[in-house]
């Protein structure tokens, strides 16, 4: 159960408790999941609303109502109406769990989403409520916005009204949400609000950090290199101010380091100096996850962590490119161009899900151009790459880079043909390790099923989709093999300690995103991408002009493929409405594993969907990632207990 703070036995013995509270407490004490019918139905709860509002079991009543609304379509409207009336009575820290319960309801109509959104927003600005309760309510309202533009405007209007005389605990959380809102939407008035909060003790470091993020966003959006540099330096000063106000802020230290790495690169810094900076960034990123990441962190904060991880990848590529552009030729030119050079050129687009040039790109390009101008062999590599990959998503960026190089070349520059000829035979090989027999078998079985999907029979989409599938299968196999000892960050895949909750699906989302970001160009892989089929995707991979969506879910009881299809296949295929009709459903399987984990070949199934209003079929590959696992040695203990 989500709330473990109430001593259910005491609730039963308390003579002041109403009959309906005693019934609920009895079920909870016995370890049963109570149902609405156990308490007499929604009408009984409506009649007892006055007592329920004051009950310490109020969060449990809300949880019960939302669970009932999931199954009961007949009384759903009455149940949800009562739920909305009850949530405004929540005064405690349990609001965090209440919000998570509401947001997990995937059956809410737009009308009910609107009601929950406005109720949570109203609660968050009621200064008579507990400040942390208000902060959780504001977080819930923020998460309800999604791609809904009217709700966004309503939220932004309220955020610009945050009173700097409010409780510092609430202001600290509000500052974080104001900063993230500015990062996403750059709405006027938000920065001014942060400047007011920075004078409030206990909220000042958060406001300073978000002002640093705001300056960073403005730098990324700038089209003049002088403004970019000015904004980056301004952001760095805000992050340093954050560290002065509160020393234990590895997120601020991380951004001080990544900004310095870009400024150093533009000022002809050596690869060795940049490599030292990567060590600092790795240390701060480790500290960030060790001390500031919590199990129940909201999805939008998870996106912020992913962004910080992306910075780390970009700086590592900066180091690699810094060494590569000093060489007279490249042995593996295609890898260098696509993984290092384009990774840097499109850096400002990969951060904050940008889609245009500017910012970091403007700082990096002059250094890249000046280095390549004096190395004709590398220029030839770029021309050859364009000839072989004209459809690559960022081919135009390389073409633009070549134009800049041509305009900067001295008139007496001559091609170094002998270097070019030596490197030509190895230029365009970028194949990784060949698929293992197991991976080949999984690909073949999926291909046999998907051959009835028209889009899968197109050569280019099939090749790209198979490559993404191969990476997904390698991820699956690695997560089934690795232990907590050698990969402690994968502890979310193992059975939690007694009393600890099961992990949320964002754990899988973040881990998979980090895995593929280390392989696929960061600009081609995005997390929480909005405005796709009127929704927001979990993970999106764009390659060869095609967009592939990977939907991430979790299931704690019935993880059979039949049930997963029933629960999630419609949402997964819906994201294909304006793209290629192929996708992946990645599911964190948290079902019981006391009998052991099924073989990897049992974790994959391809599905073909024929919608009644369409002539063409759609394809989805379902991949279950086993979670809630026990160690092989523990299976012996479990068997002995049964005997």
CSV table of C-alpha atoms in Angstrom, one decimal, residues 175-535:
chain,number,residue,atom,x,y,z
A,175,UNK,CA,11.7,28.1,-7.8
A,176,UNK,CA,12.7,24.7,-9.2
A,177,UNK,CA,9.4,24.4,-11.1
A,178,UNK,CA,9.7,28.0,-12.3
A,179,UNK,CA,13.2,27.3,-13.6
A,180,UNK,CA,12.2,24.1,-15.4
A,181,UNK,CA,9.2,25.9,-16.9
A,182,UNK,CA,11.4,28.7,-18.3
A,183,UNK,CA,13.8,26.1,-19.7
A,184,UNK,CA,10.9,24.5,-21.6
A,185,UNK,CA,8.8,27.5,-22.6
A,186,UNK,CA,10.9,30.8,-22.0
A,187,UNK,CA,7.8,32.6,-20.8
A,188,UNK,CA,8.2,36.3,-19.7
A,189,UNK,CA,8.0,37.1,-16.1
A,190,UNK,CA,9.5,33.9,-14.7
A,191,UNK,CA,13.1,35.1,-14.5
A,192,UNK,CA,11.9,38.2,-12.7
A,193,UNK,CA,10.1,36.0,-10.2
A,194,UNK,CA,13.4,34.0,-9.5
A,195,UNK,CA,15.3,37.3,-8.9
A,196,UNK,CA,12.8,38.1,-6.2
A,197,UNK,CA,13.1,34.7,-4.5
A,198,UNK,CA,16.9,34.8,-4.5
A,199,UNK,CA,16.7,37.2,-1.5
A,200,UNK,CA,14.8,34.6,0.6
A,201,UNK,CA,17.0,32.5,2.9
A,202,UNK,CA,16.5,28.7,2.5
A,203,UNK,CA,15.2,29.2,-1.1
A,204,UNK,CA,18.1,31.4,-2.4
A,205,UNK,CA,20.3,28.6,-3.6
A,206,UNK,CA,17.5,27.0,-5.7
A,207,UNK,CA,16.6,30.4,-7.2
A,208,UNK,CA,20.3,31.1,-8.0
A,209,UNK,CA,20.6,27.7,-9.7
A,210,UNK,CA,17.5,28.2,-11.8
A,211,UNK,CA,18.7,31.7,-12.8
A,212,UNK,CA,21.9,30.0,-14.0
A,213,UNK,CA,19.7,27.6,-16.0
A,214,UNK,CA,17.8,30.5,-17.4
A,215,UNK,CA,21.0,32.3,-18.5
A,216,UNK,CA,22.2,29.0,-20.0
A,217,UNK,CA,18.9,28.6,-22.0
A,218,UNK,CA,19.3,32.2,-23.3
A,219,UNK,CA,22.8,31.5,-24.3
A,220,UNK,CA,21.7,28.3,-26.2
A,221,UNK,CA,19.1,30.4,-28.0
A,222,UNK,CA,21.4,33.3,-29.0
A,223,UNK,CA,22.5,33.7,-32.6
A,224,UNK,CA,25.5,36.0,-31.8
A,225,UNK,CA,28.7,34.4,-30.5
A,226,UNK,CA,29.4,37.4,-28.2
A,227,UNK,CA,26.0,37.0,-26.6
A,228,UNK,CA,26.5,33.3,-26.3
A,229,UNK,CA,29.8,33.7,-24.5
A,230,UNK,CA,28.3,36.4,-22.2
A,231,UNK,CA,25.3,34.3,-21.3
A,232,UNK,CA,27.4,31.2,-20.6
A,233,UNK,CA,29.7,33.2,-18.3
A,234,UNK,CA,26.7,34.8,-16.6
A,235,UNK,CA,25.2,31.3,-16.1
A,236,UNK,CA,28.5,30.1,-14.6
A,237,UNK,CA,28.5,33.0,-12.1
A,238,UNK,CA,25.0,32.1,-11.0
A,239,UNK,CA,26.0,28.4,-10.5
A,240,UNK,CA,29.1,29.6,-8.5
A,241,UNK,CA,26.7,31.7,-6.4
A,242,UNK,CA,24.6,28.6,-5.8
A,243,UNK,CA,27.6,26.8,-4.4
A,244,UNK,CA,28.4,29.8,-2.1
A,245,UNK,CA,24.8,29.7,-0.7
A,246,UNK,CA,24.8,26.0,-0.2
A,247,UNK,CA,28.0,24.0,-0.6
A,248,UNK,CA,26.5,20.6,-1.2
A,249,UNK,CA,25.1,21.3,-4.7
A,250,UNK,CA,26.8,18.8,-7.2
A,251,UNK,CA,24.3,19.9,-9.9
A,252,UNK,CA,25.7,23.5,-9.7
A,253,UNK,CA,29.3,22.2,-9.7
A,254,UNK,CA,28.5,20.1,-12.7
A,255,UNK,CA,27.3,23.0,-14.8
A,256,UNK,CA,30.3,25.2,-13.7
A,257,UNK,CA,32.5,22.4,-15.1
A,258,UNK,CA,30.6,21.8,-18.4
A,259,UNK,CA,30.4,25.5,-19.2
A,260,UNK,CA,34.1,25.9,-18.5
A,261,UNK,CA,34.9,23.0,-20.8
A,262,UNK,CA,33.1,24.7,-23.7
A,263,UNK,CA,34.8,28.0,-23.0
A,264,UNK,CA,38.2,26.3,-22.9
A,265,UNK,CA,37.5,24.5,-26.1
A,266,UNK,CA,36.8,27.8,-27.9
A,267,UNK,CA,40.0,29.2,-26.5
A,268,UNK,CA,42.3,26.5,-27.9
A,269,UNK,CA,42.5,24.4,-24.8
A,270,UNK,CA,44.5,21.2,-25.0
A,271,UNK,CA,42.8,17.8,-25.0
A,272,UNK,CA,44.6,17.0,-21.7
A,273,UNK,CA,43.0,20.0,-19.9
A,274,UNK,CA,39.6,19.0,-21.2
A,275,UNK,CA,40.1,15.4,-20.1
A,276,UNK,CA,40.8,16.7,-16.5
A,277,UNK,CA,37.5,18.5,-16.7
A,278,UNK,CA,35.7,15.3,-17.6
A,279,UNK,CA,37.0,13.7,-14.4
A,280,UNK,CA,35.5,16.6,-12.4
A,281,UNK,CA,32.2,16.2,-14.3
A,282,UNK,CA,32.1,12.5,-13.6
A,283,UNK,CA,32.7,13.1,-9.9
A,284,UNK,CA,29.9,15.7,-9.7
A,285,UNK,CA,27.5,13.6,-11.7
A,286,UNK,CA,28.1,10.6,-9.3
A,287,UNK,CA,27.5,12.9,-6.3
A,288,UNK,CA,24.3,14.2,-7.9
A,289,UNK,CA,22.8,10.8,-8.3
A,290,UNK,CA,24.1,9.6,-4.9
A,291,UNK,CA,22.7,12.4,-2.8
A,292,UNK,CA,20.0,14.2,-4.7
A,293,UNK,CA,18.1,11.5,-6.6
A,294,UNK,CA,15.1,9.9,-4.9
A,295,UNK,CA,13.0,6.9,-5.8
A,296,UNK,CA,9.8,9.0,-6.2
A,297,UNK,CA,11.3,11.9,-8.1
A,298,UNK,CA,8.8,13.3,-10.7
A,299,UNK,CA,9.3,12.6,-14.4
A,300,UNK,CA,10.1,16.2,-15.2
A,301,UNK,CA,13.0,16.0,-12.8
A,302,UNK,CA,14.1,12.8,-14.4
A,303,UNK,CA,14.3,14.6,-17.7
A,304,UNK,CA,16.6,17.2,-16.0
A,305,UNK,CA,18.9,14.4,-14.8
A,306,UNK,CA,19.0,13.0,-18.3
A,307,UNK,CA,19.9,16.4,-19.6
A,308,UNK,CA,22.8,16.5,-17.2
A,309,UNK,CA,23.9,13.1,-18.3
A,310,UNK,CA,23.7,14.4,-21.9
A,311,UNK,CA,26.1,17.2,-21.0
A,312,UNK,CA,28.5,14.6,-19.7
A,313,UNK,CA,28.4,12.7,-23.1
A,314,UNK,CA,28.8,15.9,-25.0
A,315,UNK,CA,31.9,17.0,-23.1
A,316,UNK,CA,33.4,13.6,-23.5
A,317,UNK,CA,32.9,13.9,-27.3
A,318,UNK,CA,34.4,17.4,-27.1
A,319,UNK,CA,37.6,15.9,-25.6
A,320,UNK,CA,37.6,13.2,-28.3
A,321,UNK,CA,37.1,15.7,-31.1
A,322,UNK,CA,39.7,18.0,-29.7
A,323,UNK,CA,42.2,15.3,-30.2
A,324,UNK,CA,40.9,14.2,-33.5
A,325,UNK,CA,41.0,17.6,-35.3
A,326,UNK,CA,44.7,17.8,-34.5
A,327,UNK,CA,45.4,14.7,-36.6
A,328,UNK,CA,46.4,14.9,-40.3
A,329,UNK,CA,43.9,12.1,-41.2
A,330,UNK,CA,41.3,9.8,-39.6
A,331,UNK,CA,41.5,6.1,-39.8
A,332,UNK,CA,37.7,5.6,-39.1
A,333,UNK,CA,36.4,8.8,-40.6
A,334,UNK,CA,32.7,7.9,-40.5
A,335,UNK,CA,32.8,7.2,-36.7
A,336,UNK,CA,34.7,10.5,-36.1
A,337,UNK,CA,32.3,12.5,-38.2
A,338,UNK,CA,29.0,11.1,-36.9
A,339,UNK,CA,30.0,10.4,-33.3
A,340,UNK,CA,32.3,13.3,-32.5
A,341,UNK,CA,32.0,16.1,-35.1
A,342,UNK,CA,28.3,16.1,-35.6
A,343,UNK,CA,27.8,15.4,-31.9
A,344,UNK,CA,29.5,18.7,-31.3
A,345,UNK,CA,27.8,20.6,-34.1
A,346,UNK,CA,24.4,19.6,-32.9
A,347,UNK,CA,25.2,19.9,-29.2
A,348,UNK,CA,23.0,22.9,-28.6
A,349,UNK,CA,20.1,21.0,-30.3
A,350,UNK,CA,20.5,17.9,-28.2
A,351,UNK,CA,20.3,19.9,-25.0
A,352,UNK,CA,16.8,21.0,-24.0
A,353,UNK,CA,15.4,19.3,-27.1
A,354,UNK,CA,16.3,22.1,-29.5
A,355,UNK,CA,15.8,22.0,-33.2
A,356,UNK,CA,17.9,24.9,-34.5
A,357,UNK,CA,21.5,26.0,-34.4
A,358,UNK,CA,23.0,28.5,-32.0
A,359,UNK,CA,24.6,28.6,-28.6
A,360,UNK,CA,27.3,26.0,-28.1
A,361,UNK,CA,27.4,25.4,-31.8
A,362,UNK,CA,28.4,29.0,-32.4
A,363,UNK,CA,31.3,28.7,-29.9
A,364,UNK,CA,32.5,25.4,-31.2
A,365,UNK,CA,32.4,26.0,-35.0
A,366,UNK,CA,35.2,28.7,-35.3
A,367,UNK,CA,37.6,26.3,-33.5
A,368,UNK,CA,36.6,23.4,-35.7
A,369,UNK,CA,36.8,25.4,-38.9
A,370,UNK,CA,40.3,26.9,-38.1
A,371,UNK,CA,41.6,23.4,-37.3
A,372,UNK,CA,40.2,21.7,-40.4
A,373,UNK,CA,41.3,24.5,-42.8
A,374,UNK,CA,45.0,23.5,-42.4
A,375,UNK,CA,44.2,19.8,-42.8
A,376,UNK,CA,42.9,19.1,-46.4
A,377,UNK,CA,42.8,15.3,-45.7
A,378,UNK,CA,40.1,15.8,-43.1
A,379,UNK,CA,38.1,18.1,-45.5
A,380,UNK,CA,38.2,15.3,-48.1
A,381,UNK,CA,36.8,12.9,-45.5
A,382,UNK,CA,33.8,15.3,-45.0
A,383,UNK,CA,33.2,15.4,-48.7
A,384,UNK,CA,33.3,11.7,-49.0
A,385,UNK,CA,31.0,11.2,-46.1
A,386,UNK,CA,28.4,13.5,-47.7
A,387,UNK,CA,28.6,11.5,-50.9
A,388,UNK,CA,27.9,8.2,-49.1
A,389,UNK,CA,25.3,9.5,-46.6
A,390,UNK,CA,23.3,12.3,-48.4
A,391,UNK,CA,20.1,11.3,-46.4
A,392,UNK,CA,21.8,11.5,-43.0
A,393,UNK,CA,19.7,13.8,-40.7
A,394,UNK,CA,22.6,16.2,-40.2
A,395,UNK,CA,24.1,16.1,-43.6
A,396,UNK,CA,23.2,19.7,-44.2
A,397,UNK,CA,25.3,20.7,-41.1
A,398,UNK,CA,28.4,19.1,-42.6
A,399,UNK,CA,27.6,20.8,-45.9
A,400,UNK,CA,27.4,24.2,-44.1
A,401,UNK,CA,30.6,23.4,-42.2
A,402,UNK,CA,32.4,22.7,-45.6
A,403,UNK,CA,31.1,26.0,-46.9
A,404,UNK,CA,32.6,27.8,-43.8
A,405,UNK,CA,35.9,25.9,-44.3
A,406,UNK,CA,36.0,26.9,-48.0
A,407,UNK,CA,35.5,30.5,-47.2
A,408,UNK,CA,38.4,30.4,-44.7
A,409,UNK,CA,40.9,28.4,-46.8
A,410,UNK,CA,44.1,30.2,-47.9
A,411,UNK,CA,44.5,30.4,-51.6
A,412,UNK,CA,47.7,28.4,-51.7
A,413,UNK,CA,46.2,25.4,-49.9
A,414,UNK,CA,46.9,22.0,-51.6
A,415,UNK,CA,45.2,18.7,-51.0
A,416,UNK,CA,47.3,16.1,-49.3
A,417,UNK,CA,46.4,13.3,-51.7
A,418,UNK,CA,48.8,10.7,-50.3
A,419,UNK,CA,47.1,10.9,-46.9
A,420,UNK,CA,43.7,10.7,-48.4
A,421,UNK,CA,44.6,7.6,-50.4
A,422,UNK,CA,46.0,5.9,-47.3
A,423,UNK,CA,42.8,6.5,-45.3
A,424,UNK,CA,40.3,5.9,-48.1
A,425,UNK,CA,39.9,2.2,-47.7
A,426,UNK,CA,38.9,2.5,-44.0
A,427,UNK,CA,36.8,5.6,-44.2
A,428,UNK,CA,33.2,4.4,-44.0
A,429,UNK,CA,33.1,1.3,-41.9
A,430,UNK,CA,31.1,1.8,-38.7
A,431,UNK,CA,29.8,-1.7,-38.0
A,432,UNK,CA,29.9,-2.8,-34.4
A,433,UNK,CA,30.3,-6.4,-33.2
A,434,UNK,CA,28.3,-8.8,-35.3
A,435,UNK,CA,25.0,-10.0,-33.8
A,436,UNK,CA,25.4,-13.1,-31.6
A,437,UNK,CA,23.5,-16.2,-32.5
A,438,UNK,CA,20.9,-15.3,-29.8
A,439,UNK,CA,20.5,-11.8,-31.0
A,440,UNK,CA,20.2,-13.0,-34.6
A,441,UNK,CA,17.5,-15.5,-33.5
A,442,UNK,CA,15.5,-12.7,-31.9
A,443,UNK,CA,15.8,-10.5,-34.9
A,444,UNK,CA,14.8,-13.3,-37.2
A,445,UNK,CA,11.7,-14.2,-35.2
A,446,UNK,CA,10.6,-10.6,-35.0
A,447,UNK,CA,11.2,-10.1,-38.7
A,448,UNK,CA,9.1,-13.2,-39.6
A,449,UNK,CA,6.1,-11.6,-37.7
A,450,UNK,CA,6.6,-8.1,-39.0
A,451,UNK,CA,6.9,-9.1,-42.7
A,452,UNK,CA,3.1,-8.4,-43.1
A,453,UNK,CA,3.7,-4.7,-42.1
A,454,UNK,CA,4.2,-2.6,-45.2
A,455,UNK,CA,6.6,-0.1,-43.6
A,456,UNK,CA,8.8,-3.0,-42.4
A,457,UNK,CA,9.2,-4.2,-46.0
A,458,UNK,CA,10.8,-0.8,-47.0
A,459,UNK,CA,14.5,-1.4,-47.1
A,460,UNK,CA,15.8,1.7,-45.3
A,461,UNK,CA,13.2,1.7,-42.4
A,462,UNK,CA,13.7,-2.0,-41.9
A,463,UNK,CA,17.5,-1.6,-41.6
A,464,UNK,CA,17.2,1.2,-39.1
A,465,UNK,CA,14.5,-0.4,-37.0
A,466,UNK,CA,16.5,-3.7,-36.9
A,467,UNK,CA,19.5,-1.7,-35.7
A,468,UNK,CA,17.4,-0.2,-32.9
A,469,UNK,CA,16.0,-3.6,-32.1
A,470,UNK,CA,19.5,-5.1,-31.9
A,471,UNK,CA,20.6,-2.4,-29.4
A,472,UNK,CA,17.4,-3.1,-27.4
A,473,UNK,CA,18.2,-6.9,-27.3
A,474,UNK,CA,21.7,-6.1,-26.2
A,475,UNK,CA,20.3,-3.9,-23.4
A,476,UNK,CA,17.9,-6.7,-22.4
A,477,UNK,CA,20.7,-9.4,-22.3
A,478,UNK,CA,23.0,-7.1,-20.4
A,479,UNK,CA,20.4,-6.3,-17.8
A,480,UNK,CA,19.6,-10.0,-17.3
A,481,UNK,CA,23.2,-10.8,-16.9
A,482,UNK,CA,24.6,-8.0,-14.7
A,483,UNK,CA,24.6,-8.3,-10.9
A,484,UNK,CA,24.1,-5.6,-8.3
A,485,UNK,CA,27.7,-6.0,-7.1
A,486,UNK,CA,29.2,-5.1,-10.5
A,487,UNK,CA,26.4,-2.7,-11.6
A,488,UNK,CA,24.9,-1.1,-8.4
A,489,UNK,CA,22.9,1.3,-10.5
A,490,UNK,CA,20.8,-1.6,-11.7
A,491,UNK,CA,19.5,-2.3,-8.2
A,492,UNK,CA,16.0,-1.2,-9.4
A,493,UNK,CA,15.9,-4.5,-11.3
A,494,UNK,CA,16.2,-6.6,-8.2
A,495,UNK,CA,13.6,-7.5,-5.5
A,496,UNK,CA,13.5,-4.5,-3.1
A,497,UNK,CA,14.2,-4.9,0.6
A,498,UNK,CA,11.2,-5.6,2.9
A,499,UNK,CA,9.0,-2.5,3.2
A,500,UNK,CA,10.6,-0.7,0.2
A,501,UNK,CA,8.3,0.2,-2.8
A,502,UNK,CA,8.7,-1.3,-6.3
A,503,UNK,CA,10.6,1.0,-8.7
A,504,UNK,CA,8.7,3.4,-11.0
A,505,UNK,CA,9.0,3.0,-14.8
A,506,UNK,CA,11.2,6.2,-15.1
A,507,UNK,CA,14.0,4.1,-13.6
A,508,UNK,CA,13.9,1.9,-16.7
A,509,UNK,CA,13.4,4.9,-19.0
A,510,UNK,CA,16.5,6.7,-17.6
A,511,UNK,CA,18.7,3.6,-17.7
A,512,UNK,CA,17.7,2.6,-21.3
A,513,UNK,CA,18.1,6.2,-22.5
A,514,UNK,CA,21.6,6.4,-20.9
A,515,UNK,CA,22.5,3.1,-22.6
A,516,UNK,CA,21.6,4.1,-26.1
A,517,UNK,CA,22.9,7.6,-25.8
A,518,UNK,CA,26.3,6.1,-25.4
A,519,UNK,CA,25.9,4.5,-28.8
A,520,UNK,CA,23.5,6.6,-30.9
A,521,UNK,CA,24.2,10.2,-31.6
A,522,UNK,CA,22.7,12.2,-28.7
A,523,UNK,CA,20.9,14.6,-31.1
A,524,UNK,CA,19.1,11.6,-32.6
A,525,UNK,CA,17.9,10.3,-29.3
A,526,UNK,CA,15.4,12.3,-27.2
A,527,UNK,CA,13.5,11.8,-24.0
A,528,UNK,CA,10.0,13.1,-23.1
A,529,UNK,CA,9.6,14.6,-26.6
A,530,UNK,CA,6.3,16.6,-26.8
A,531,UNK,CA,3.8,17.1,-29.7
A,532,UNK,CA,4.0,13.6,-31.1
A,533,UNK,CA,0.5,12.4,-32.0
A,534,UNK,CA,-0.8,15.1,-29.6
A,535,UNK,CA,1.2,13.5,-26.7
